[in-house]
Amino acid sequence: MPLPTPTLSFTIPSIHDDTVLQCRVYHPECLAPTSILQITTWNKKAAIVAHPYAVLGGCYDDPVVDLVSSTILEQGFLVGTFNFRGAGASKGRTSYQSKPEQSDYLSFVGFMIYYMYLLSPPLVSTDLLKFTRSDSELHDLTPVPSQALPPPRLSDPRYVTAAVHNPHPAVSAPAIAIREKTVEVSNTGPCLLLAGYSYGALITTYLPPIISSVIAQFQSPVEGSAHAEIRLRAECLAAQQNEVMQTQITSLLNAHSHKRGRSLRADDLLHSPKVRKSSGGVRMGGEENLRRASHDSHRSRSSFTIETPEMVRRSVDRVRSIGKTKRFLPKRQNSASSDKANGSQSSFEHVSPEDGSSKMDTVVCKEVPGIGSGLQTAYLLISPLQGLVSHLLTLWSSRSWKDQIPDHEMKLTVDPSLVVFGDDDLFVSAKRLRSWVDKLSEASKGSGRFRHAEVSGAGHFWQDFEAVKVLQEEVQAFVRTL
């Protein structure tokens, strides 16, 4: 099944040099239910899938990226894709050492970590779910706007987080699990899966192994920096999507309850403890204004757009009433000025000059306590580039001794990782890939954290139908263990 229309289409600046990068985010059905039967728990799981070499036409519309992303999305993961510099409509050009691309990837990692943390589906009464699910004639319902309702008692055990039941039946035990004679149990904690295909897999391999070191760069960013703008973007979009989910699921429950002739009590419905009112008008990334085409998405109810949602107009009016603020990045051209968020509900605050002068206020990013706590990192590499090809694409910038595992690859033996490659790869010989994965398997010391699958008849571009089926099954089986 191909990817649906993205829930969000936007841009962010690269932390390497502010280059503007195209990004997309896809919400699973659990964050946009259209049926009562789809309401269940979302465990804050997300994935990023990186595309092949831009010089050879690689971008986030690549068929293999589409296949892998849609497979992960069907498992209830929030999925993000982005264009490296020089790919698609992203600015800049492809480098010859891969370091700028590594920063591009980390820029989107920073966005996704904050976005998934701040994204919070509403709470639904378990008693209400039992009542609505008792109807034998459930149909898909189109949500309609409804008025806001008072919050429930958060300590009440009758409330759970709303999300969607996976409609796809479970498949048989994965081949990777059978080979290792183990039975995997899915983790219910938050997880961020970092994935890549071809050149994207190469960049994924070079990412720093400690995710906390990445988060630290975004916790207290310098005013006007790319890190600060990415934080602003993540918070703004998460707040707006929280409001969308609140309205959508409330409308869904209201419509079904009215259909059955029952009026819902106020404390039966929905409230999200982390819904933050949108500050509106904040800068949405480097070199863009609020009417940039990349902001728009064609998904009517779950997408972020500048033109249509009433909540955006209310946010803009609220910000205008506050007054002028300091331009976020004076050195950039064609940029929209950044507006401040509500200090009591946001991780950003405006600080006035201590001397009482008429200088404009500055925006200060506050640390978000607990972000990244308990977050499991996992890796998925499809047709990774190894040997001479990887050295050529990085100009030998990270070359290591033949029998030595580089530090950046050791993370694959510590965190859950899967490598999938074909035995007929055009760019890397199967012998070379077998040697590489065997070395990593040995280093993992039988922990089962590192796994690999060699697919017979598969080439680098995955054009064989049977090979594609195997790839999809391997990815699906791996993701279900996370």
CSV table of C-alpha atoms in Angstrom, one decimal:
chain,number,residue,atom,x,y,z
A,1,MET,CA,0.0,0.0,0.0
A,2,PRO,CA,1.5,3.4,-1.0
A,3,LEU,CA,1.9,6.2,1.4
A,4,PRO,CA,-1.2,8.4,1.9
A,5,THR,CA,-1.2,12.2,1.5
A,6,PRO,CA,1.2,13.6,4.2
A,7,THR,CA,-0.4,15.0,7.3
A,8,LEU,CA,2.2,17.8,7.4
A,9,SER,CA,4.4,19.3,4.7
A,10,PHE,CA,6.8,21.9,5.8
A,11,THR,CA,10.5,23.0,5.9
A,12,ILE,CA,13.1,23.3,8.5
A,13,PRO,CA,16.6,24.8,8.5
A,14,SER,CA,19.6,22.5,8.6
A,15,ILE,CA,21.7,22.8,11.8
A,16,HIS,CA,24.8,22.6,9.5
A,17,ASP,CA,24.3,25.9,7.7
A,18,ASP,CA,20.6,26.9,7.7
A,19,THR,CA,20.0,25.2,4.3
A,20,VAL,CA,16.2,24.8,4.0
A,21,LEU,CA,15.0,21.2,3.9
A,22,GLN,CA,11.7,19.8,2.7
A,23,CYS,CA,10.0,17.6,5.3
A,24,ARG,CA,6.9,15.5,5.5
A,25,VAL,CA,5.1,13.8,8.5
A,26,TYR,CA,2.6,11.0,8.2
A,27,HIS,CA,0.2,10.3,11.1
A,28,PRO,CA,-0.9,6.7,11.6
A,29,GLU,CA,-4.6,5.9,11.8
A,30,CYS,CA,-4.3,6.0,15.6
A,31,LEU,CA,-3.8,9.7,15.4
A,32,ALA,CA,-6.7,10.3,13.0
A,33,PRO,CA,-9.4,7.7,13.6
A,34,THR,CA,-12.5,7.6,11.4
A,35,SER,CA,-14.2,4.8,13.3
A,36,ILE,CA,-15.0,4.0,16.9
A,37,LEU,CA,-13.3,0.7,16.5
A,38,GLN,CA,-10.0,2.5,15.7
A,39,ILE,CA,-9.7,4.1,19.2
A,40,THR,CA,-6.9,2.5,21.2
A,41,THR,CA,-3.4,3.4,22.5
A,42,TRP,CA,-0.6,5.2,20.7
A,43,ASN,CA,2.7,4.4,22.5
A,44,LYS,CA,4.7,7.4,21.0
A,45,LYS,CA,6.6,5.5,18.4
A,46,ALA,CA,8.0,7.3,15.4
A,47,ALA,CA,10.3,6.6,12.5
A,48,ILE,CA,12.5,8.6,10.0
A,49,VAL,CA,13.3,7.1,6.6
A,50,ALA,CA,16.2,8.7,4.6
A,51,HIS,CA,16.3,8.5,0.8
A,52,PRO,CA,19.1,7.5,-1.8
A,53,TYR,CA,21.8,9.7,-3.3
A,54,ALA,CA,20.3,13.0,-4.6
A,55,VAL,CA,22.8,13.2,-7.5
A,56,LEU,CA,21.3,10.0,-9.0
A,57,GLY,CA,17.7,11.3,-8.5
A,58,GLY,CA,17.1,10.2,-4.9
A,59,CYS,CA,14.5,12.0,-2.9
A,60,TYR,CA,11.7,11.2,-0.4
A,61,ASP,CA,9.4,10.1,-3.3
A,62,ASP,CA,11.7,7.1,-4.0
A,63,PRO,CA,9.6,3.9,-4.4
A,64,VAL,CA,11.7,2.0,-1.8
A,65,VAL,CA,11.4,4.8,0.7
A,66,ASP,CA,7.6,4.8,0.0
A,67,LEU,CA,7.4,1.0,0.6
A,68,VAL,CA,9.4,1.0,3.8
A,69,SER,CA,7.6,4.1,5.2
A,70,SER,CA,4.1,2.8,4.4
A,71,THR,CA,5.0,-0.6,6.0
A,72,ILE,CA,6.2,1.2,9.2
A,73,LEU,CA,3.1,3.5,9.2
A,74,GLU,CA,0.7,0.6,9.1
A,75,GLN,CA,2.3,-0.6,12.4
A,76,GLY,CA,1.1,2.5,14.2
A,77,PHE,CA,4.3,4.5,13.9
A,78,LEU,CA,4.3,8.2,13.1
A,79,VAL,CA,6.6,8.4,10.1
A,80,GLY,CA,8.7,11.3,8.8
A,81,THR,CA,10.6,11.7,5.6
A,82,PHE,CA,12.8,14.6,4.3
A,83,ASN,CA,14.9,15.7,1.4
A,84,PHE,CA,18.6,16.0,1.9
A,85,ARG,CA,20.2,19.2,0.6
A,86,GLY,CA,20.1,19.2,-3.2
A,87,ALA,CA,17.2,16.8,-3.4
A,88,GLY,CA,13.7,17.7,-4.5
A,89,ALA,CA,12.9,21.2,-3.5
A,90,SER,CA,15.4,21.4,-0.6
A,91,LYS,CA,18.0,24.1,-1.1
A,92,GLY,CA,21.7,23.7,-1.5
A,93,ARG,CA,23.6,21.0,-3.2
A,94,THR,CA,24.9,17.5,-2.4
A,95,SER,CA,28.2,17.5,-0.6
A,96,TYR,CA,31.2,15.2,-1.2
A,97,GLN,CA,31.9,14.3,2.4
A,98,SER,CA,28.4,13.5,3.7
A,99,LYS,CA,28.9,15.6,6.9
A,100,PRO,CA,26.4,18.3,5.9
A,101,GLU,CA,23.9,15.5,5.1
A,102,GLN,CA,24.5,14.0,8.5
A,103,SER,CA,23.6,17.4,10.0
A,104,ASP,CA,20.5,17.4,7.8
A,105,TYR,CA,19.4,14.1,9.2
A,106,LEU,CA,20.1,15.3,12.8
A,107,SER,CA,18.0,18.4,12.1
A,108,PHE,CA,15.0,16.3,11.4
A,109,VAL,CA,15.8,14.0,14.3
A,110,GLY,CA,15.6,17.0,16.6
A,111,PHE,CA,12.2,18.0,15.1
A,112,MET,CA,10.8,14.5,15.4
A,113,ILE,CA,11.9,14.0,19.1
A,114,TYR,CA,10.2,17.2,20.2
A,115,TYR,CA,7.1,16.7,17.9
A,116,MET,CA,6.4,13.2,19.1
A,117,TYR,CA,7.0,14.2,22.7
A,118,LEU,CA,4.5,17.2,22.5
A,119,LEU,CA,2.0,15.3,20.4
A,120,SER,CA,-0.7,14.1,22.8
A,121,PRO,CA,-4.0,12.4,21.7
A,122,PRO,CA,-7.0,13.1,23.9
A,123,LEU,CA,-8.2,11.0,26.7
A,124,VAL,CA,-11.3,8.8,26.3
A,125,SER,CA,-13.3,7.1,29.0
A,126,THR,CA,-12.9,3.3,28.9
A,127,ASP,CA,-16.5,3.0,29.9
A,128,LEU,CA,-17.5,5.1,26.9
A,129,LEU,CA,-15.5,2.9,24.6
A,130,LYS,CA,-17.2,-0.2,25.9
A,131,PHE,CA,-20.5,1.4,25.3
A,132,THR,CA,-19.8,2.5,21.8
A,133,ARG,CA,-18.1,-0.7,20.8
A,134,SER,CA,-21.1,-2.8,21.9
A,135,ASP,CA,-22.9,-1.7,18.7
A,136,SER,CA,-22.8,-4.4,16.1
A,137,GLU,CA,-23.4,-1.9,13.3
A,138,LEU,CA,-20.4,0.4,13.4
A,139,HIS,CA,-19.7,2.6,10.4
A,140,ASP,CA,-17.0,5.0,9.5
A,141,LEU,CA,-18.0,8.5,10.6
A,142,THR,CA,-16.9,11.9,9.3
A,143,PRO,CA,-16.1,14.2,12.2
A,144,VAL,CA,-17.9,17.5,12.5
A,145,PRO,CA,-16.9,20.5,14.6
A,146,SER,CA,-18.0,20.4,18.3
A,147,GLN,CA,-17.6,22.7,21.2
A,148,ALA,CA,-14.8,22.4,23.7
A,149,LEU,CA,-15.6,20.5,26.9
A,150,PRO,CA,-14.3,20.7,30.4
A,151,PRO,CA,-11.4,18.4,31.2
A,152,PRO,CA,-11.9,15.1,33.1
A,153,ARG,CA,-10.3,14.1,36.3
A,154,LEU,CA,-6.8,12.9,35.1
A,155,SER,CA,-6.5,10.6,38.1
A,156,ASP,CA,-9.7,8.8,37.1
A,157,PRO,CA,-8.8,5.2,35.8
A,158,ARG,CA,-11.7,5.4,33.4
A,159,TYR,CA,-9.6,7.5,31.0
A,160,VAL,CA,-7.1,6.2,28.5
A,161,THR,CA,-5.2,7.7,25.6
A,162,ALA,CA,-7.0,7.6,22.3
A,163,ALA,CA,-5.3,5.9,19.4
A,164,VAL,CA,-6.2,3.4,16.7
A,165,HIS,CA,-6.4,-0.4,16.5
A,166,ASN,CA,-4.3,-1.9,13.8
A,167,PRO,CA,-6.8,-3.4,11.3
A,168,HIS,CA,-4.2,-5.7,9.8
A,169,PRO,CA,-4.0,-9.2,11.2
A,170,ALA,CA,-0.8,-10.5,12.7
A,171,VAL,CA,1.5,-12.4,10.4
A,172,SER,CA,3.4,-15.5,11.3
A,173,ALA,CA,6.6,-15.4,13.3
A,174,PRO,CA,9.2,-13.3,11.4
A,175,ALA,CA,12.0,-15.1,9.6
A,176,ILE,CA,14.6,-13.2,11.7
A,177,ALA,CA,13.0,-14.5,14.9
A,178,ILE,CA,12.8,-18.0,13.6
A,179,ARG,CA,16.5,-18.1,12.7
A,180,GLU,CA,17.4,-16.9,16.1
A,181,LYS,CA,14.9,-19.2,17.8
A,182,THR,CA,13.5,-16.3,19.9
A,183,VAL,CA,10.1,-14.9,20.5
A,184,GLU,CA,10.0,-11.1,20.6
A,185,VAL,CA,7.6,-9.1,22.7
A,186,SER,CA,6.7,-5.7,21.5
A,187,ASN,CA,7.9,-2.8,23.7
A,188,THR,CA,5.2,-0.4,24.9
A,189,GLY,CA,7.6,2.4,25.6
A,190,PRO,CA,8.5,5.3,23.2
A,191,CYS,CA,10.7,4.5,20.3
A,192,LEU,CA,12.4,6.4,17.5
A,193,LEU,CA,13.4,4.2,14.5
A,194,LEU,CA,16.2,5.8,12.3
A,195,ALA,CA,16.1,4.2,8.9
A,196,GLY,CA,17.7,4.8,5.5
A,197,TYR,CA,17.9,3.2,2.1
A,198,SER,CA,21.1,3.2,0.0
A,199,TYR,CA,22.9,6.5,0.6
A,200,GLY,CA,20.3,7.2,3.3
A,201,ALA,CA,21.4,4.0,5.0
A,202,LEU,CA,25.0,5.2,4.8
A,203,ILE,CA,24.1,8.5,6.5
A,204,THR,CA,22.1,6.7,9.1
A,205,THR,CA,25.1,4.6,9.9
A,206,TYR,CA,27.2,7.7,10.6
A,207,LEU,CA,24.8,9.3,13.0
A,208,PRO,CA,26.1,9.7,16.6
A,209,PRO,CA,25.3,6.7,18.8
A,210,ILE,CA,24.0,8.6,21.8
A,211,ILE,CA,20.6,10.2,21.2
A,212,SER,CA,20.9,12.3,24.4
A,213,SER,CA,23.8,14.2,22.8
A,214,VAL,CA,21.5,15.2,20.0
A,215,ILE,CA,18.7,16.3,22.3
A,216,ALA,CA,21.2,18.4,24.4
A,217,GLN,CA,21.8,20.6,21.3
A,218,PHE,CA,18.1,21.5,21.2
A,219,GLN,CA,17.4,22.0,24.9
A,220,SER,CA,19.0,25.4,25.3
A,221,PRO,CA,19.6,26.7,21.7
A,222,VAL,CA,21.0,30.1,20.9
A,223,GLU,CA,18.4,32.6,20.0
A,224,GLY,CA,17.9,32.8,16.3
A,225,SER,CA,19.7,29.5,15.6
A,226,ALA,CA,18.5,26.7,13.5
A,227,HIS,CA,18.1,24.6,16.6
A,228,ALA,CA,15.7,27.2,18.1
A,229,GLU,CA,13.7,27.5,14.9
A,230,ILE,CA,13.3,23.7,14.7
A,231,ARG,CA,12.0,23.7,18.4
A,232,LEU,CA,9.5,26.5,17.5
A,233,ARG,CA,8.3,24.5,14.5
A,234,ALA,CA,7.8,21.3,16.4
A,235,GLU,CA,5.9,22.9,19.2
A,236,CYS,CA,3.7,24.9,16.9
A,237,LEU,CA,2.7,22.0,14.7
A,238,ALA,CA,2.2,19.6,17.7
A,239,ALA,CA,-0.1,22.1,19.4
A,240,GLN,CA,-2.2,22.6,16.3
A,241,GLN,CA,-2.4,18.8,15.7
A,242,ASN,CA,-3.4,18.3,19.3
A,243,GLU,CA,-6.4,20.6,18.7
A,244,VAL,CA,-7.2,18.8,15.5
A,245,MET,CA,-7.3,15.5,17.3
A,246,GLN,CA,-9.3,16.9,20.1
A,247,THR,CA,-12.0,18.1,17.7
A,248,GLN,CA,-11.9,15.1,15.5
A,249,ILE,CA,-12.3,12.4,18.1
A,250,THR,CA,-14.8,14.3,20.1
A,251,SER,CA,-16.9,14.7,17.0
A,252,LEU,CA,-16.6,11.0,16.2
A,253,LEU,CA,-17.8,10.0,19.6
A,254,ASN,CA,-20.6,12.6,19.6
A,255,ALA,CA,-21.9,11.5,16.2
A,256,HIS,CA,-21.9,7.8,17.1
A,257,SER,CA,-23.6,8.4,20.5
A,258,HIS,CA,-26.3,10.6,19.0
A,259,LYS,CA,-26.8,7.9,16.4
A,260,ARG,CA,-27.6,5.5,19.3
A,261,GLY,CA,-29.8,8.1,21.1
A,262,ARG,CA,-27.5,8.7,24.1
A,263,SER,CA,-26.3,12.0,25.2
A,264,LEU,CA,-22.7,12.0,26.5
A,265,ARG,CA,-21.8,13.6,29.8
A,266,ALA,CA,-19.1,16.2,29.8
A,267,ASP,CA,-16.7,14.1,31.8
A,268,ASP,CA,-17.3,11.1,29.4
A,269,LEU,CA,-15.6,12.8,26.6
A,270,LEU,CA,-12.1,14.1,25.8
A,271,HIS,CA,-9.4,16.1,27.2
A,272,SER,CA,-5.7,16.1,26.4
A,273,PRO,CA,-3.4,17.0,29.3
A,274,LYS,CA,-0.7,18.2,26.9
A,275,VAL,CA,-2.9,20.2,24.5
A,276,ARG,CA,-1.1,23.5,24.2
A,277,LYS,CA,-2.8,26.5,22.7
A,278,SER,CA,-1.1,27.4,19.4
A,279,SER,CA,1.0,30.5,19.7
A,280,GLY,CA,0.6,31.1,15.9
A,281,GLY,CA,2.7,33.1,13.6
A,282,VAL,CA,6.0,31.6,14.6
A,283,ARG,CA,8.7,31.1,12.1
A,284,MET,CA,8.4,27.8,10.2
A,285,GLY,CA,12.0,27.3,9.1
A,286,GLY,CA,14.7,29.0,7.2
A,287,GLU,CA,14.1,31.4,4.3
A,288,GLU,CA,10.3,31.0,4.2
A,289,ASN,CA,7.3,33.0,4.9
A,290,LEU,CA,3.9,31.9,6.2
A,291,ARG,CA,2.4,31.4,2.8
A,292,ARG,CA,5.2,29.1,1.5
A,293,ALA,CA,3.7,26.3,-0.7
A,294,SER,CA,5.4,23.6,1.3
A,295,HIS,CA,3.2,24.5,4.3
A,296,ASP,CA,0.1,23.2,2.5
A,297,SER,CA,-1.2,19.7,2.7
A,298,HIS,CA,-4.2,18.3,0.9
A,299,ARG,CA,-5.4,16.2,3.8
A,300,SER,CA,-8.5,18.1,4.9
A,301,ARG,CA,-8.9,17.3,8.6
A,302,SER,CA,-5.6,16.2,9.9
A,303,SER,CA,-3.2,18.4,7.9
A,304,PHE,CA,-1.7,21.7,8.9
A,305,THR,CA,-2.3,24.5,6.5
A,306,ILE,CA,-1.9,28.2,6.9
A,307,GLU,CA,-5.1,29.3,5.1
A,308,THR,CA,-8.0,27.4,6.4
A,309,PRO,CA,-8.0,26.4,10.1
A,310,GLU,CA,-9.8,28.8,12.4
A,311,MET,CA,-7.3,28.1,15.1
A,312,VAL,CA,-4.5,29.6,13.1
A,313,ARG,CA,-6.4,32.8,12.6
A,314,ARG,CA,-7.1,33.0,16.3
A,315,SER,CA,-3.5,32.4,17.1
A,316,VAL,CA,-2.3,35.1,14.7
A,317,ASP,CA,-4.8,37.6,16.3
A,318,ARG,CA,-3.6,36.6,19.8
A,319,VAL,CA,0.1,37.2,18.8
A,320,ARG,CA,-0.6,40.5,17.2
A,321,SER,CA,-2.2,41.7,20.4
A,322,ILE,CA,1.0,41.1,22.2
A,323,GLY,CA,3.0,43.5,20.1
A,324,LYS,CA,6.1,43.5,18.0
A,325,THR,CA,8.9,41.0,18.7
A,326,LYS,CA,12.4,40.8,17.7
A,327,ARG,CA,13.1,39.5,14.2
A,328,PHE,CA,14.3,35.9,14.6
A,329,LEU,CA,17.1,35.8,12.1
A,330,PRO,CA,17.9,39.3,10.7
A,331,LYS,CA,20.6,37.8,8.5
A,332,ARG,CA,18.2,35.7,6.5
A,333,GLN,CA,16.2,37.1,3.6
A,334,ASN,CA,12.5,36.5,2.9
A,335,SER,CA,11.9,35.3,6.4
A,336,ALA,CA,8.8,35.8,8.5
A,337,SER,CA,9.3,37.4,11.9
A,338,SER,CA,8.9,35.0,14.8
A,339,ASP,CA,6.1,35.5,17.2
A,340,LYS,CA,6.1,34.5,20.8
A,341,ALA,CA,4.3,31.6,22.4
A,342,ASN,CA,2.1,31.8,25.5
A,343,GLY,CA,4.7,31.7,28.3
A,344,SER,CA,2.5,29.7,30.7
A,345,GLN,CA,1.8,27.0,28.2
A,346,SER,CA,5.0,26.9,26.0
A,347,SER,CA,8.6,26.0,26.3
A,348,PHE,CA,9.4,29.5,24.9
A,349,GLU,CA,9.2,32.8,26.7
A,350,HIS,CA,9.9,36.4,25.9
A,351,VAL,CA,12.4,38.3,28.0
A,352,SER,CA,12.3,42.1,28.2
A,353,PRO,CA,15.6,44.1,28.5
A,354,GLU,CA,16.6,44.4,32.1
A,355,ASP,CA,17.4,48.1,31.7
A,356,GLY,CA,13.8,48.9,30.8
A,357,SER,CA,14.8,50.3,27.5
A,358,SER,CA,12.6,50.2,24.4
A,359,LYS,CA,14.6,47.4,22.8
A,360,MET,CA,12.5,44.6,21.5
A,361,ASP,CA,12.0,41.4,23.6
A,362,THR,CA,14.0,38.3,22.8
A,363,VAL,CA,12.8,34.7,22.6
A,364,VAL,CA,14.4,32.3,25.0
A,365,CYS,CA,14.0,28.5,24.7
A,366,LYS,CA,13.4,26.8,28.0
A,367,GLU,CA,14.5,23.2,28.6
A,368,VAL,CA,11.9,20.5,28.3
A,369,PRO,CA,12.4,18.3,31.4
A,370,GLY,CA,12.1,14.6,30.7
A,371,ILE,CA,12.3,14.7,27.0
A,372,GLY,CA,14.1,11.7,25.7
A,373,SER,CA,13.7,9.8,28.9
A,374,GLY,CA,13.0,6.2,28.2
A,375,LEU,CA,13.2,6.7,24.5
A,376,GLN,CA,14.5,3.6,22.7
A,377,THR,CA,16.5,4.2,19.5
A,378,ALA,CA,16.5,1.6,16.8
A,379,TYR,CA,18.1,1.4,13.3
A,380,LEU,CA,16.9,0.0,9.9
A,381,LEU,CA,19.3,-0.1,7.0
A,382,ILE,CA,18.1,-1.1,3.5
A,383,SER,CA,20.8,-1.9,0.9
A,384,PRO,CA,23.6,0.0,2.8
A,385,LEU,CA,26.6,1.2,0.9
A,386,GLN,CA,29.8,-0.4,2.2
A,387,GLY,CA,33.4,-0.7,1.0
A,388,LEU,CA,34.8,1.4,-1.8
A,389,VAL,CA,31.5,3.0,-2.6
A,390,SER,CA,31.0,4.4,0.9
A,391,HIS,CA,34.6,5.6,1.0
A,392,LEU,CA,34.1,7.4,-2.4
A,393,LEU,CA,30.9,9.1,-1.1
A,394,THR,CA,32.6,10.3,2.0
A,395,LEU,CA,36.1,11.0,0.5
A,396,TRP,CA,37.6,8.5,3.0
A,397,SER,CA,36.7,10.9,5.8
A,398,SER,CA,35.9,8.1,8.2
A,399,ARG,CA,38.0,5.2,6.9
A,400,SER,CA,38.9,2.6,9.4
A,401,TRP,CA,41.1,-0.5,9.6
A,402,LYS,CA,39.8,-3.5,7.8
A,403,ASP,CA,39.1,-5.7,10.9
A,404,GLN,CA,38.0,-2.8,13.2
A,405,ILE,CA,34.4,-1.7,13.7
A,406,PRO,CA,34.2,2.1,13.7
A,407,ASP,CA,32.7,3.8,16.7
A,408,HIS,CA,29.7,5.0,14.7
A,409,GLU,CA,28.8,1.4,13.7
A,410,MET,CA,29.0,0.0,17.2
A,411,LYS,CA,25.6,1.5,18.0
A,412,LEU,CA,24.1,-1.2,15.7
A,413,THR,CA,25.3,-3.9,18.1
A,414,VAL,CA,23.8,-2.1,21.1
A,415,ASP,CA,20.4,-0.8,19.9
A,416,PRO,CA,17.9,-2.9,18.0
A,417,SER,CA,19.0,-3.0,14.4
A,418,LEU,CA,18.1,-4.7,11.2
A,419,VAL,CA,20.1,-4.7,7.9
A,420,VAL,CA,18.3,-6.0,4.8
A,421,PHE,CA,20.3,-6.4,1.5
A,422,GLY,CA,20.1,-8.4,-1.7
A,423,ASP,CA,22.5,-10.9,-3.1
A,424,ASP,CA,22.5,-9.1,-6.5
A,425,ASP,CA,23.4,-5.6,-5.5
A,426,LEU,CA,24.8,-3.4,-8.3
A,427,PHE,CA,26.9,-1.2,-6.0
A,428,VAL,CA,28.1,-3.5,-3.2
A,429,SER,CA,29.0,-7.2,-3.6
A,430,ALA,CA,27.1,-9.7,-1.5
A,431,LYS,CA,30.4,-11.0,-0.2
A,432,ARG,CA,31.4,-7.6,1.1
A,433,LEU,CA,28.0,-7.2,2.9
A,434,ARG,CA,28.1,-10.7,4.4
A,435,SER,CA,31.5,-10.0,5.8
A,436,TRP,CA,30.3,-6.7,7.3
A,437,VAL,CA,27.1,-8.1,8.9
A,438,ASP,CA,29.0,-11.1,10.2
A,439,LYS,CA,31.5,-8.8,12.0
A,440,LEU,CA,28.6,-6.8,13.6
A,441,SER,CA,26.8,-10.0,14.6
A,442,GLU,CA,29.9,-11.2,16.3
A,443,ALA,CA,30.4,-7.9,18.1
A,444,SER,CA,26.8,-8.0,19.4
A,445,LYS,CA,27.8,-11.1,21.4
A,446,GLY,CA,24.6,-13.0,20.7
A,447,SER,CA,22.4,-10.4,22.3
A,448,GLY,CA,20.0,-10.5,19.4
A,449,ARG,CA,20.1,-6.7,19.1
A,450,PHE,CA,21.7,-6.8,15.6
A,451,ARG,CA,19.9,-8.8,12.9
A,452,HIS,CA,20.3,-9.1,9.2
A,453,ALA,CA,18.5,-10.6,6.2
A,454,GLU,CA,19.9,-11.4,2.8
A,455,VAL,CA,17.2,-11.5,0.2
A,456,SER,CA,17.8,-13.9,-2.8
A,457,GLY,CA,17.4,-12.3,-6.2
A,458,ALA,CA,17.1,-8.7,-4.8
A,459,GLY,CA,19.1,-6.0,-6.5
A,460,HIS,CA,20.0,-2.6,-5.1
A,461,PHE,CA,16.8,-1.0,-6.6
A,462,TRP,CA,14.4,-3.8,-5.4
A,463,GLN,CA,12.6,-4.3,-8.7
A,464,ASP,CA,11.8,-8.0,-8.2
A,465,PHE,CA,8.3,-8.5,-7.0
A,466,GLU,CA,9.1,-11.5,-4.7
A,467,ALA,CA,12.1,-9.7,-3.3
A,468,VAL,CA,9.9,-6.7,-2.5
A,469,LYS,CA,7.5,-9.0,-0.6
A,470,VAL,CA,10.3,-10.4,1.5
A,471,LEU,CA,11.6,-6.9,2.2
A,472,GLN,CA,8.2,-5.8,3.4
A,473,GLU,CA,7.8,-8.8,5.6
A,474,GLU,CA,11.2,-8.4,7.2
A,475,VAL,CA,10.6,-4.7,7.9
A,476,GLN,CA,7.1,-5.5,9.3
A,477,ALA,CA,8.4,-8.2,11.5
A,478,PHE,CA,11.2,-6.1,12.9
A,479,VAL,CA,9.1,-3.0,13.6
A,480,ARG,CA,6.6,-5.2,15.5
A,481,THR,CA,9.3,-6.0,18.0
A,482,LEU,CA,10.0,-2.4,18.9
